[in-house]
Structures are given as C-alpha cells and as structure tokens.
Coordinates of C-alpha atoms in Angstrom, one line a residue:
M33 CA -17.7 18.5 -58.6
L34 CA -16.5 18.3 -55.0
N35 CA -19.7 19.7 -53.7
I36 CA -17.9 22.4 -51.7
P37 CA -19.3 25.9 -51.5
R38 CA -17.4 28.7 -53.5
E39 CA -17.2 30.7 -50.3
T40 CA -15.2 27.9 -48.5
I41 CA -12.8 27.5 -51.5
G42 CA -12.3 31.3 -51.6
S43 CA -11.6 31.4 -47.8
I44 CA -9.0 28.6 -48.2
I45 CA -7.2 30.5 -51.0
R46 CA -7.2 33.7 -49.1
K47 CA -5.8 32.0 -46.0
F48 CA -3.0 30.4 -48.0
K49 CA -2.0 33.7 -49.6
A50 CA -2.0 35.4 -46.2
K51 CA -0.5 32.7 -44.0
G52 CA 1.3 30.4 -46.4
T53 CA -0.6 27.4 -45.1
V54 CA -4.1 25.9 -44.8
E55 CA -3.4 24.1 -41.5
T56 CA -5.1 25.3 -38.3
L57 CA -2.6 27.6 -36.5
P58 CA -1.9 27.4 -32.8
G59 CA -3.3 29.9 -30.4
R60 CA -6.9 29.6 -31.5
G61 CA -9.6 28.8 -29.0
R62 CA -9.9 29.4 -25.3
K63 CA -6.8 30.4 -23.5
K64 CA -5.5 28.2 -20.6
M65 CA -6.7 29.3 -17.2
L66 CA -3.3 28.4 -15.5
T67 CA 0.1 29.7 -16.6
S68 CA 3.0 27.3 -16.8
T69 CA 4.3 28.8 -13.6
A70 CA 1.1 27.9 -11.8
V71 CA 1.2 24.4 -13.1
R72 CA 4.7 23.9 -11.9
Y73 CA 3.7 25.2 -8.5
L74 CA 0.8 22.7 -8.3
K75 CA 3.1 19.8 -9.3
R76 CA 5.6 20.8 -6.6
R77 CA 2.9 21.0 -3.9
V78 CA 1.3 17.6 -4.6
E79 CA 4.6 15.8 -5.1
K80 CA 5.7 17.1 -1.7
S81 CA 2.3 16.7 0.1
P82 CA 0.3 14.1 -1.9
R83 CA -2.7 14.3 0.5
L84 CA -3.6 17.8 -0.4
T85 CA -7.1 18.2 -1.8
A86 CA -8.0 20.1 -5.0
E87 CA -10.0 22.5 -2.9
E88 CA -7.0 23.2 -0.7
L89 CA -4.9 23.8 -3.8
R90 CA -7.6 26.1 -5.2
K91 CA -7.4 28.2 -2.0
D92 CA -3.6 28.4 -2.3
L93 CA -3.9 29.8 -5.8
S94 CA -6.7 32.2 -4.8
D95 CA -4.4 33.7 -2.1
V96 CA -2.0 34.7 -4.9
G97 CA -4.7 36.1 -7.2
T98 CA -5.4 33.1 -9.5
E99 CA -9.0 32.2 -9.5
V100 CA -9.8 28.7 -10.9
S101 CA -12.1 25.9 -10.0
A102 CA -11.1 22.7 -8.2
Q103 CA -12.1 20.8 -11.2
T104 CA -9.7 22.8 -13.4
I105 CA -6.9 21.9 -10.9
R106 CA -7.9 18.2 -11.1
H107 CA -7.8 18.2 -14.9
T108 CA -4.5 20.1 -15.0
L109 CA -2.8 17.6 -12.6
C110 CA -4.2 14.6 -14.5
N111 CA -2.7 16.0 -17.7
E112 CA 0.6 16.2 -15.9
G113 CA 0.4 12.5 -14.9
L114 CA -0.7 13.0 -11.3
H115 CA -4.0 11.2 -10.5
V116 CA -6.1 10.9 -7.4
R117 CA -5.8 7.4 -5.9
T118 CA -6.7 5.7 -2.7
P119 CA -3.5 5.2 -0.6
R120 CA -2.2 1.6 -0.1
R121 CA -2.3 0.5 3.5
T122 CA 1.1 -0.8 4.5
P123 CA 2.7 -1.7 7.9
L124 CA 4.3 1.2 9.7
L125 CA 8.0 0.2 9.7
S126 CA 10.9 1.8 11.5
P127 CA 14.4 1.9 10.0
K128 CA 15.3 -1.0 12.4
N129 CA 12.3 -3.0 11.1
K130 CA 13.3 -2.5 7.5
K131 CA 16.9 -3.4 8.2
S132 CA 16.0 -6.6 10.0
R133 CA 13.6 -7.7 7.2
L134 CA 16.3 -7.1 4.6
Q135 CA 18.8 -9.1 6.6
Y136 CA 16.3 -11.9 7.0
A137 CA 15.6 -12.0 3.2
K138 CA 19.3 -12.1 2.4
S139 CA 20.1 -14.9 4.9
H140 CA 17.3 -17.1 3.5
V141 CA 17.4 -16.3 -0.2
D142 CA 19.1 -19.6 -1.1
K143 CA 16.8 -21.9 0.9
P144 CA 15.2 -24.6 -1.3
Q145 CA 11.5 -24.8 -1.9
K146 CA 11.4 -28.0 0.2
F147 CA 12.5 -26.0 3.2
W148 CA 9.7 -23.5 2.9
D149 CA 7.2 -26.2 2.3
S150 CA 8.0 -27.4 5.9
V151 CA 7.5 -24.1 7.6
L152 CA 4.3 -23.3 9.5
W153 CA 4.0 -19.5 10.0
T154 CA 2.2 -18.3 13.1
D155 CA 1.3 -15.0 14.6
E156 CA -1.1 -13.2 16.9
T157 CA -2.3 -9.7 16.2
K158 CA -4.8 -6.9 16.7
L159 CA -5.0 -4.8 13.6
E160 CA -5.8 -1.1 14.1
L161 CA -5.7 1.8 11.6
F162 CA -3.2 4.4 12.6
G163 CA -4.4 7.9 12.1
P164 CA -7.8 9.2 10.8
M165 CA -10.4 6.6 9.9
D166 CA -12.1 8.6 7.1
Q167 CA -11.4 8.0 3.5
R168 CA -8.3 9.8 2.2
Y169 CA -6.8 10.1 -1.2
V170 CA -3.3 11.0 -2.6
W171 CA -2.0 12.5 -5.8
R172 CA 0.6 10.2 -7.3
R173 CA 2.1 9.0 -10.6
K174 CA 1.8 5.6 -12.1
N175 CA 3.9 2.9 -10.4
K176 CA 4.5 5.1 -7.4
A177 CA 1.8 3.4 -5.1
Y178 CA 4.2 2.1 -2.6
E179 CA 6.4 5.1 -2.1
E180 CA 6.2 5.9 1.6
K181 CA 4.6 9.3 1.2
N182 CA 1.8 7.7 -0.9
T183 CA 0.8 5.0 1.6
L184 CA -1.4 5.0 4.6
P185 CA 0.6 3.5 7.6
T186 CA -1.1 0.9 9.9
V187 CA 0.1 -0.3 13.2
K188 CA -0.8 -3.3 15.4
H189 CA -2.0 -3.2 19.0
G190 CA -3.3 0.3 18.6
G191 CA -6.6 -0.3 20.3
G192 CA -9.5 -2.6 20.4
S193 CA -9.8 -5.9 22.3
I194 CA -10.0 -8.6 19.6
M195 CA -6.9 -10.8 19.6
L196 CA -6.5 -12.9 16.4
L197 CA -4.4 -16.1 16.3
G198 CA -3.6 -17.5 12.9
C199 CA -1.1 -19.5 10.9
F200 CA -0.4 -20.7 7.3
A201 CA 2.0 -22.8 5.3
S202 CA 2.7 -23.3 1.6
A203 CA -0.1 -26.0 1.6
G204 CA -2.7 -23.4 2.7
T205 CA -4.1 -21.4 5.6
G206 CA -4.6 -22.8 9.0
T207 CA -7.4 -22.3 11.5
N208 CA -8.0 -18.8 12.9
L209 CA -9.0 -18.0 16.4
D210 CA -10.3 -14.7 17.9
F211 CA -11.1 -14.0 21.5
Q212 CA -11.3 -11.2 24.1
M213 CA -9.1 -11.1 27.2
E214 CA -7.0 -8.7 29.2
Q215 CA -3.3 -8.7 28.5
Y216 CA -2.3 -10.5 31.7
I217 CA -4.8 -13.3 31.1
Y218 CA -3.6 -13.7 27.5
K219 CA 0.0 -14.2 28.7
R220 CA -1.1 -16.9 31.1
K221 CA -3.7 -18.8 29.1
S222 CA -3.3 -18.2 25.4
N223 CA -0.4 -20.6 25.0
G224 CA -2.9 -23.5 25.4
I225 CA -5.2 -22.0 22.8
Y226 CA -2.3 -21.5 20.5
I227 CA -1.3 -25.2 20.9
I228 CA -4.8 -26.4 20.0
N229 CA -4.8 -24.2 16.9
L230 CA -1.4 -25.5 15.8
K231 CA -2.5 -29.1 16.2
R232 CA -5.6 -28.5 14.1
T233 CA -3.6 -26.9 11.4
W234 CA -1.0 -29.7 11.5
E235 CA -3.7 -32.2 10.7
K236 CA -5.5 -30.0 8.2
L237 CA -2.5 -29.3 6.0
L238 CA -0.9 -32.7 6.5
L239 CA 2.4 -31.2 7.4
A240 CA 5.5 -33.4 8.0
A241 CA 6.1 -34.7 11.5
R242 CA 9.3 -32.6 11.7
A243 CA 7.9 -29.4 10.2
I244 CA 9.3 -26.1 11.5
V245 CA 7.2 -23.6 13.5
A246 CA 8.0 -20.0 12.8
I247 CA 7.0 -17.4 15.5
E248 CA 8.3 -14.1 16.7
N249 CA 9.0 -15.3 20.3
P250 CA 11.4 -18.3 20.1
A251 CA 10.8 -19.1 23.8
D252 CA 7.1 -19.7 23.2
V253 CA 7.7 -21.8 20.1
C254 CA 10.1 -24.1 22.0
V255 CA 7.4 -24.8 24.5
I256 CA 4.8 -25.5 21.9
S257 CA 7.0 -27.6 19.7
S258 CA 8.8 -29.7 22.3
R259 CA 5.8 -30.5 24.4
N260 CA 3.0 -30.8 21.9
T261 CA 4.3 -31.5 18.4
G262 CA 7.5 -33.3 18.8
Q263 CA 9.3 -30.6 16.8
R264 CA 12.7 -29.4 17.7
A265 CA 13.5 -26.9 14.9
V266 CA 12.7 -23.2 15.5
L267 CA 12.8 -20.5 12.8
K268 CA 12.9 -17.0 14.2
F269 CA 11.6 -14.5 11.6
S270 CA 12.1 -10.8 11.2
S271 CA 9.1 -8.8 12.4
S272 CA 7.4 -5.5 12.1
C273 CA 6.4 -3.3 15.1
G274 CA 3.8 -5.9 16.0
A275 CA 5.3 -9.1 14.5
T276 CA 4.1 -9.5 11.0
P277 CA 5.8 -12.5 9.2
I278 CA 7.5 -11.3 6.0
A279 CA 7.2 -14.5 4.0

C-alpha cells in the first residue's frame, strides 16, 4: 500500500529494536580532517594576524604533523565566521591625530546645520599607498571591517609628484586642480592657484558672501579670505598626518 520494499521495512524494524530509534545517528560519514584543537589554533592565528594566507596556515599545520589542504582551512574558518575580505583603506592616524579629531567633533557637535552650510572645506594632497601595492586580503568577522588590524593604512605625501587642490561644501563639490611642481615652487606660487580655485567654487556653489573657509593652515586662509573673498571668519579643523578634513 505504501509502495515500500519489504527489505526497507525490515531494516527499519531491526534498527529500532537495536538502537531504540529510527533517526540517523551522529558519527556517520567522513570524519573531520581537523580536530577541535587545530580549529582553535587556526582561529587564534588569524584573529591575531588577519593577513595570513591559507597556504601559510597549511604549512604551519604541516610542521606539527597535520596534513590538510588550503581549501579545507578556508572552509573551516568560514564555518567559524572568519571570511576572506579585501581590507578597507583608511588614513594612517597616530594617537595624537585621533585625539585631536575627537576633540574637534565634541567642540562642534552642537553647531546648527546653517553653520555647516556656510563652510567651504579646502585641502591639498598627494595620496600614496603606504606599504606593498599588491592585492592583499584579511580574515575577519562580520562588522569588524574597520578594526585597525583589518584595515590597510594609507599616508599622504609618501611619493609621487601630483599635487591635488580641492574643496567642497554642503551644496556640492568645488573645482579640483592638479599640477606638478617642486616643493619650494609650490610654497611660493600655489597660493594664487588656490585663490582662483576658491573663487570658482564660490560662484559655482552660490555660497554666501560671508561663508567660512576651512583649511589646515590658518595663516594661509587669512590671506586668501581677507584679500580675495572679503571673508574674515576662519575655521581651523583637526587633521590627519597630511591634513584630511574630518567633516
């Protein structure tokens, strides 16, 4: 009536008499290649050094007599919630940088939106990757992307010869300039280029006549604002190792 072979029914009855259940019992199938001790070792290694590769971990286990493939290690770590991800690139900040940024945020947390709408943020930079340029990966858990050990630090002025001048406000981005020049020439002549850039942005974004210019060097901004924009207000912002605005 159930269209089930007699042999299958007999096997089920015999199993119930012998085991007391017809459920599939644990312990069947292929055994795990890694012991619980080996799994804990792998977790400790990648949580301490997220940039280790699966091949490096395989060699570590091989040195202590455990032979498994790199793919087995990847699967094991994934089952433990540790996945391979491309590290986020973040500015390389010293403790002093972090402290100044936090102080800046606390001192301006109550500023109204109207205040920020009147700020024109400016900066000059040469972005350069710090460290190896090849693609790297890290082992990390979900929502741990910005832990310092899981990021790839970047620094400014680390090499190259392209200087970028840029600015932005709440109304949008300003005009960007890039040029090549030696440092001593930049100190003498770039102020004029900067002023032209600010004027163009002022007109493009239709900023108020008394908007605030924010720049790392307050002496420079005083020259720019008083002589060329009629602006007297200066907002000195917290910077990174190369002056990245935090707003």
